[in-house]
XYZ file of C-alpha atoms in Angstrom:
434
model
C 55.356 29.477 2.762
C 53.434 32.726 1.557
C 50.263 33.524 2.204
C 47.901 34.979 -0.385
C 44.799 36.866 0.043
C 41.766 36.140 -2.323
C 39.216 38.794 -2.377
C 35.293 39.107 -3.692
C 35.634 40.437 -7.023
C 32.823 42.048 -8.679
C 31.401 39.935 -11.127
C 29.929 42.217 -13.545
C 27.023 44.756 -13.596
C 29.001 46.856 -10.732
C 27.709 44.784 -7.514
C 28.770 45.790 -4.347
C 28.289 42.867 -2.140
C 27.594 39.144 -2.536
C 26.460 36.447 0.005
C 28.451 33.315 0.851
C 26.428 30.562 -0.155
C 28.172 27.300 -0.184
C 32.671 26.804 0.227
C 33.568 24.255 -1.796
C 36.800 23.462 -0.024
C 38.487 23.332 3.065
C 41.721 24.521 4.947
C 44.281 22.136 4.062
C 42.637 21.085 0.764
C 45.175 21.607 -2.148
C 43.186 23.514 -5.496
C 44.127 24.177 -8.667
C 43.676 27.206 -11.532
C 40.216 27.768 -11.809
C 39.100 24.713 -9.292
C 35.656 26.303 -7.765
C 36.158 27.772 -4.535
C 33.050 29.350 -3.221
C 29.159 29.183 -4.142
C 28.284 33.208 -3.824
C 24.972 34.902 -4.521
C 24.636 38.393 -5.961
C 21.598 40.664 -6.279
C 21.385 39.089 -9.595
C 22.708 35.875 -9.725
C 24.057 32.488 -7.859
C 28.038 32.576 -9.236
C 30.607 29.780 -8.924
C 34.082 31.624 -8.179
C 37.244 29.902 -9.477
C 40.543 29.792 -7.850
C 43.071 32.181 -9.718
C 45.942 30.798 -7.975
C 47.665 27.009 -7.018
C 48.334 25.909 -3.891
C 46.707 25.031 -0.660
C 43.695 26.716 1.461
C 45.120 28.259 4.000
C 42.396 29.841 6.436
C 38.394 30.480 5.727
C 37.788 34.140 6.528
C 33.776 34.425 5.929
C 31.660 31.830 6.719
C 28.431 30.453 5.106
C 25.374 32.861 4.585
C 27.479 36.100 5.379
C 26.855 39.018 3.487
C 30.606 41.342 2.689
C 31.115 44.399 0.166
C 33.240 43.723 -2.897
C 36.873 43.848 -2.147
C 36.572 41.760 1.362
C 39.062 39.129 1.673
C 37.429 35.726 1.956
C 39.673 32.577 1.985
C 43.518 32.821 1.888
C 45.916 30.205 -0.180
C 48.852 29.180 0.855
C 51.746 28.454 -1.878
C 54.613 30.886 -1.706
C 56.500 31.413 -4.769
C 54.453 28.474 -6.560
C 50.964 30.681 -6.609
C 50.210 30.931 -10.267
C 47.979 33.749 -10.141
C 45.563 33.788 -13.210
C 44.172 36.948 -12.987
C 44.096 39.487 -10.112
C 41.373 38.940 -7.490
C 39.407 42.065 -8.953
C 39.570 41.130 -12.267
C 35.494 40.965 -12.710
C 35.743 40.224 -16.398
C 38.357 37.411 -15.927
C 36.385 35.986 -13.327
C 32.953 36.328 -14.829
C 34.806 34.331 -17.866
C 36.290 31.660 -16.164
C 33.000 31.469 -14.098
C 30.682 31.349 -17.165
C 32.815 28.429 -18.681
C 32.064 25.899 -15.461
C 28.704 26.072 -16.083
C 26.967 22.783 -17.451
C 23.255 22.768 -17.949
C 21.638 19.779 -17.178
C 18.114 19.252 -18.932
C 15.023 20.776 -17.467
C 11.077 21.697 -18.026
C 9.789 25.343 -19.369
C 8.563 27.088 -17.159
C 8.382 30.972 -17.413
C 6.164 33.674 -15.374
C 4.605 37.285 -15.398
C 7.599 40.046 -14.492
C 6.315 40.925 -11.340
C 4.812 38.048 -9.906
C 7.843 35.892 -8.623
C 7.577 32.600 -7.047
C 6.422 33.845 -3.512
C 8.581 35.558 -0.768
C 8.704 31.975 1.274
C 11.073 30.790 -1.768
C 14.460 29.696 -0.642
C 17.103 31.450 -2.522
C 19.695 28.068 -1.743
C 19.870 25.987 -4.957
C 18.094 22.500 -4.191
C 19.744 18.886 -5.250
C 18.097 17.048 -7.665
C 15.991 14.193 -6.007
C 16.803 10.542 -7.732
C 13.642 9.570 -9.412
C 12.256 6.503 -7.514
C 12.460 2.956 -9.247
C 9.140 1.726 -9.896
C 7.951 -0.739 -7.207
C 8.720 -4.778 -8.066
C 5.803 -6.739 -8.381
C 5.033 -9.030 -5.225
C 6.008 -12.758 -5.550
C 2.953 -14.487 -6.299
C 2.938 -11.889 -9.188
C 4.745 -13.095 -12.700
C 7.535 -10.373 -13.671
C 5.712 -10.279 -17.032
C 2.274 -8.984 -15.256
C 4.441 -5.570 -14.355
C 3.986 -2.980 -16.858
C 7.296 -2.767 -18.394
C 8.936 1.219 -19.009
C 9.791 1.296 -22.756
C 12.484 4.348 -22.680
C 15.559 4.840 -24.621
C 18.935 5.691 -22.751
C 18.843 9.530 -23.601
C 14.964 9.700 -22.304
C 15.771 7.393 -19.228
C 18.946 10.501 -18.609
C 16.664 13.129 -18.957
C 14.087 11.686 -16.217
C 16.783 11.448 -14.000
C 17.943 14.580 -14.536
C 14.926 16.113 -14.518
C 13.840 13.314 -10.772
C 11.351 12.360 -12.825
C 10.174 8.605 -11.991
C 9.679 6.904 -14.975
C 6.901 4.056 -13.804
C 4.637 7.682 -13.456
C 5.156 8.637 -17.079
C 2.329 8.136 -19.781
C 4.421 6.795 -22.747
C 2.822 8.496 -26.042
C 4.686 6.806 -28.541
C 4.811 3.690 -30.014
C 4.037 0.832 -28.200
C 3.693 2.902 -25.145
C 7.203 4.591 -25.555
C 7.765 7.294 -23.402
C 9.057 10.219 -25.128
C 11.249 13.507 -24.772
C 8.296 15.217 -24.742
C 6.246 12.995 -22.167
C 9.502 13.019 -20.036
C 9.428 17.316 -19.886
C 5.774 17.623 -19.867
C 5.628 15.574 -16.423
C 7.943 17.936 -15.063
C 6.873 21.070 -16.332
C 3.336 20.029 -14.558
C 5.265 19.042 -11.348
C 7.035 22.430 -10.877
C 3.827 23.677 -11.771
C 2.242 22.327 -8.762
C 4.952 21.385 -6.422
C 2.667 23.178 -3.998
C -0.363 21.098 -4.476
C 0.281 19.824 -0.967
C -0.117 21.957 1.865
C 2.549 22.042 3.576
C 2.135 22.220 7.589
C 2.512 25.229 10.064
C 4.966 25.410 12.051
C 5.040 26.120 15.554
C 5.981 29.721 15.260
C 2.953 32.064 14.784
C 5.256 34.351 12.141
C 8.228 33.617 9.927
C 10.812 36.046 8.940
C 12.613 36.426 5.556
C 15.699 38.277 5.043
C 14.868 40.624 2.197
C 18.374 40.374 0.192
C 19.564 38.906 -3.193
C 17.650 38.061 -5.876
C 14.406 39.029 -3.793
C 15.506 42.427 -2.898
C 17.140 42.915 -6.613
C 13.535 41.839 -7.779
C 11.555 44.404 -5.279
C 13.675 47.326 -6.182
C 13.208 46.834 -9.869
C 9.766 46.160 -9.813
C 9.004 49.216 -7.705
C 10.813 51.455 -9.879
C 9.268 50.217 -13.053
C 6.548 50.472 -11.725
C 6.499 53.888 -10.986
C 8.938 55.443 -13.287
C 7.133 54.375 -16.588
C 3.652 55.147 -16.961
C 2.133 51.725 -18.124
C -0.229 50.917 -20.661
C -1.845 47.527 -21.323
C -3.657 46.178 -24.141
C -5.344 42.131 -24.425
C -6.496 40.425 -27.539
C -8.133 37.071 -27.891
C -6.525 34.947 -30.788
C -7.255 31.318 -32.013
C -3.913 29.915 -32.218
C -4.900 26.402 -33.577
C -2.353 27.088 -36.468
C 0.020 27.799 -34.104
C -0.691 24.534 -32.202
C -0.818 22.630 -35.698
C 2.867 24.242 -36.819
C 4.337 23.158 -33.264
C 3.110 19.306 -33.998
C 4.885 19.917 -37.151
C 8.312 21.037 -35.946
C 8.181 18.595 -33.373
C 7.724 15.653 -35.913
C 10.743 17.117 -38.230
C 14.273 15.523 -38.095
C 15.189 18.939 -38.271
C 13.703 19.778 -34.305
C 15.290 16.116 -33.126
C 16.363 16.672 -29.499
C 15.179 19.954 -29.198
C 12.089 21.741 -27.491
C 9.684 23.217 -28.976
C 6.513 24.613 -27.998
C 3.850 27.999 -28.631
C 6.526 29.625 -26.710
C 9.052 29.382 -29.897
C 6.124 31.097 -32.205
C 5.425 33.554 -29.940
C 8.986 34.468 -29.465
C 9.639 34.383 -33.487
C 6.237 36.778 -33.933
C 7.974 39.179 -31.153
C 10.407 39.590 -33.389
C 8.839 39.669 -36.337
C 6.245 42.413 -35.234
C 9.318 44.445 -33.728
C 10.516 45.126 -37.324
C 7.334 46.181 -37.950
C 7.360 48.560 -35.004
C 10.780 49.501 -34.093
C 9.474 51.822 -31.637
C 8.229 49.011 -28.678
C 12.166 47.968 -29.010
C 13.766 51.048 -27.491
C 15.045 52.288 -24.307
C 14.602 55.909 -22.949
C 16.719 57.497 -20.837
C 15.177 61.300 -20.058
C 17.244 62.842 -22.568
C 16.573 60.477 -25.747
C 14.779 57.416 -26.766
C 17.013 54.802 -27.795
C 15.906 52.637 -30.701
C 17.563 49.157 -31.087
C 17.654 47.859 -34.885
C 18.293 44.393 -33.126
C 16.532 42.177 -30.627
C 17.885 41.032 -27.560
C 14.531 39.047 -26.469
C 13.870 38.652 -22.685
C 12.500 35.412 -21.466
C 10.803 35.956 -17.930
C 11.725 32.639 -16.056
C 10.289 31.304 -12.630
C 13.500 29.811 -11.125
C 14.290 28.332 -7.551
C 16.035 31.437 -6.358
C 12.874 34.071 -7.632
C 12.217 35.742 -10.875
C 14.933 36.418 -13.838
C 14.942 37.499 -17.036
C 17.815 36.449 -19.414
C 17.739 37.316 -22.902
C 18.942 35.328 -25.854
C 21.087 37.853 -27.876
C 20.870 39.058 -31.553
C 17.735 36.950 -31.504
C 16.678 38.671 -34.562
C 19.122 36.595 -36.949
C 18.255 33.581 -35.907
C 16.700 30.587 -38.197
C 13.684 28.982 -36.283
C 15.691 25.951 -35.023
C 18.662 28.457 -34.085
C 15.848 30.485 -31.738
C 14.318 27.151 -30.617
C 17.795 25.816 -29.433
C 18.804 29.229 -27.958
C 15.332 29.297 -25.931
C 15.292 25.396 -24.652
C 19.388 26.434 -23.407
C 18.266 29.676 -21.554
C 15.345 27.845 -19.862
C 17.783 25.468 -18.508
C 20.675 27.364 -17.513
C 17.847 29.587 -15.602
C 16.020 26.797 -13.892
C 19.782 25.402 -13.324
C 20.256 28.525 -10.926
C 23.084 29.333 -13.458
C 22.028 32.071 -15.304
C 25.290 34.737 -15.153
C 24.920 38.507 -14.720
C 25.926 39.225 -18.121
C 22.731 36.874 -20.211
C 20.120 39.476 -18.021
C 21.873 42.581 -19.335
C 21.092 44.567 -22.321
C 17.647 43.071 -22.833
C 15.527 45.086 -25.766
C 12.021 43.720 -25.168
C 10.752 40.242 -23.044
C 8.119 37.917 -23.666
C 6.787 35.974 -20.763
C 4.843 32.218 -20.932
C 2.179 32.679 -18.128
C 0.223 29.943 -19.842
C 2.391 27.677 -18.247
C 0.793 28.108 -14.945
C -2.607 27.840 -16.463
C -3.120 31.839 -16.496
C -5.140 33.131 -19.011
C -4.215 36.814 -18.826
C -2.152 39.463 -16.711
C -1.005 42.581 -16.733
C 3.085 42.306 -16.794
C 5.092 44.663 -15.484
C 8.132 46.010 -17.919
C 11.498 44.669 -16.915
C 13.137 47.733 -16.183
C 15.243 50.152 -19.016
C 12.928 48.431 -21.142
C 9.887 49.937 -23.093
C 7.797 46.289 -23.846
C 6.426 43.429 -22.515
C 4.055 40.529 -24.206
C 2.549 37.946 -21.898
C 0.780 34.720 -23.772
C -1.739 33.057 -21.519
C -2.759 29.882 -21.622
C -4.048 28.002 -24.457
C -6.578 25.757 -24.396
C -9.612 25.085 -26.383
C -12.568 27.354 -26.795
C -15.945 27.894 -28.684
C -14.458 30.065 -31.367
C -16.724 31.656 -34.354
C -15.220 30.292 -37.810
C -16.904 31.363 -40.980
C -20.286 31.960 -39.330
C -20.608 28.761 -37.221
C -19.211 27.918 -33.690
C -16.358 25.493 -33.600
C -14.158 24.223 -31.063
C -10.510 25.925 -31.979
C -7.425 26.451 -29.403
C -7.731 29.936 -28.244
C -4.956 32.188 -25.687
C -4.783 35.494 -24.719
C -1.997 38.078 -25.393
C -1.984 41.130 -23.373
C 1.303 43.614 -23.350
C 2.367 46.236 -21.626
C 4.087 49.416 -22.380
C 5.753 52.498 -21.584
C 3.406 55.480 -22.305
C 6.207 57.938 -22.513
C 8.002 56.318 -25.748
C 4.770 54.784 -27.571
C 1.364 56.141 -28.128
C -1.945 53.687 -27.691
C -1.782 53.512 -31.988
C 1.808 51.691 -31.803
C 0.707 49.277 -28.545
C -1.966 48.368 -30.544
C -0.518 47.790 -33.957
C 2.134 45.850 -32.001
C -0.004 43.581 -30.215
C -1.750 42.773 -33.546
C 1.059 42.022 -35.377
C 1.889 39.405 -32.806
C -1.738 37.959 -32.777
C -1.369 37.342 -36.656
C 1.496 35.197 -36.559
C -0.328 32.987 -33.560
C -3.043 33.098 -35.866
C -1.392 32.028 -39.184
C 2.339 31.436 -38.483
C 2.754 31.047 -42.441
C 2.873 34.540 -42.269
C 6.587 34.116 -40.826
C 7.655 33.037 -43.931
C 6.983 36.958 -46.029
């Protein structure tokens, strides 16, 4: 019986060397085409690897949380002249396709942060399981069933919560009769990843601990550094009163239109990005020493705070999509990122990012640009403020929006148009509709 060799490919982008993660066989286990072999992490992303042959594992040649160069030889499969080869071991694009077409997001909270801030270097770069959401306690004995507060939650929301290892009995229910919504559902775990650290967690008998700087984390350090030294930044804030914004979002999330899907001040920021890009092309450009790129189409960034560190997909062509098109787009990219799925190929080519430090109840930042690009907007919390209206102080939902730039493609005069014309759609979203 022959013996067949299967090697790391590259996966896209040009890697050079991945980390064994997880195997998900065994010698002696038969697999199939394109039955998952291997968990690997790149410098960009965690990658399931599909089998390109038939047959049966032969012999495990790198073990578990081993770093090897593209091209190393890393399980063999035994099956003679039955191996039905797919695609040739260094075929990065067939394997980045048949990779990309396992992938399943499951439902999950926003969450986004500042490019450049991370989740902290203590983060495990290992994807965690899902913990079942507990059942809610049963009342004692003596106690009628009927004195219990009773979970009103359709099938689909009662799926999402354990998806999402939310327990259920913990949930506010805002709708009727108590019901506990979509919205309740994502909300309590948006404000659990929020502050998952909110207990301290204990010392431990070590005086120092020691991280391996590799994979995402070193991918993240290297980029930040040289952004952050290659393009002169420049940053500009602006105070807005987004109550329309908050008003339009209550809106959308009442229409049968937005059933099932997410929305939030993240969507309206997003759609004024774009919006104010085609009203300053210049912010959506890439420079390269020798010219300045200018792209007449919008692949918008989304800075996400994931399990394995900081990553910034983009939704494509972003600039011909309807509302609910940009709204279903953004809810799939927040879950395929907090999923630990997001592929090599959704973080390239990005034109200009947005990131949602609001989220962590940040009012303001100064974002670093994700690098090869010239733009970045950061929308800070929003909560509400004394805000002067027509001469008197009233109460109104106010955020912050600060951006940063690169000073060698646009002057102070652009950043500041820019950064306006994003303000005025928080401010009056109708505007959206010229």
């Amino acid at each position: 019986m022959s013996e067949t060799e299967f090697t790391l490919p590259d996966v896209g982008e040009g890697l050079t060397e991945a980390e064994i993660v997880q195997w998900k066989v065994a010698p002696g286990d038969a697999v199939e085409l394109n039955q998952v072999l291997v968990e690997i992490e790149t410098a960009k992303s965690l990658v399931e690897l599909p089998s390109p042959f038939t047959g049966t594992v032969g012999r495990i040649l790198v073990d578990e949380g081993t770093t090897v160069d593209v091209g190393t030889a890393i399980v063999t499969i035994e099956g003679g002249s039955d191996a039905a080869p797919a695609a040739a071991s260094d075929d990065a694009a067939s394997i980045a396709a048949d990779t990309q077409a396992t992938i399943d997001a499951e439902e999950s909270g926003e969450g986004s942060v500042l490019v450049g801030y991370g989740t902290g270097a203590g983060a495990s770069s290992r994807r965690k399981k899902k913990g079942k959401p507990q059942r809610a306690p049963r009342p004692p004995a003596s106690v009628p069933a009927a004195a219990a507060t009773p979970i009103i939650a359709k099938p689909p929301i009662r799926k999402l919560a354990k998806d999402l290892g939310v327990d259920l009995s913990a949930v506010e229910g805002t709708g009727l009769a108590g019901e506990i919504t979509r919205d309740d559902v994502v909300r309590h775990a948006s404000q659990a990843s929020v502050f998952r650290n909110i207990e301290t967690p204990a010392w431990s008998e070590d005086r120092e601990e020691r991280i391996p700087v590799k994979g995402v984390r070193k991918q993240i350090a290297q980029s930040m550094v040289r952004s952050k030294f290659t393009a002169p930044h420049v940053s500009v804030f602006v105070d807005v009163d987004a109550t329309r914004t908050m008003e339009f979002v209550k809106r959308l999330k009442a229409s049968p239109d937005f059933a099932g899907v997410k929305v939030s001040p993240l969507l309206i920021m997003a759609k004024a990005m774009i919006w104010a890009v085609r009203r300053n092309p210049s912010v959506n450009a890439t420079w390269t020493d020798e010219e300045i790129i200018i792209h007449h189409y919008v692949n918008l960034g989304i800075a996400a705070a994931t399990p394995r560190g900081l990553l910034v997909p983009n939704i494509k062509e972003a600039q011909s999509m309807s509302l609910l098109e940009l709204a279903t787009a953004l809810e799939q990219l927040t879950l395929t990122a907090r999923d630990g799925k997001t592929q090599p190929a959704d973080m390239a080519n990005g034109t200009i990012t947005v990131t949602n430090i609001g989220v962590f109840g940040m009012d303001t930042g100064t974002p670093i640009l994700n690098p090869g690009e010239v733009g970045i907007v950061a929308m800070g919390t929003i909560k509400q403020k004394p805000w002067v209206v027509d001469g008197e102080v009233r109460p109104r939902f106010v955020t912050t929006i600060g951006g940063s730039f690169d000073h060698r493609v646009v002057d102070g005069d652009v950043v500041s148009r820019f950064v306006a014309d994003v303000a005025s759609i928080i401010e009056e979203p109708a505007l959206l509709l010229d």
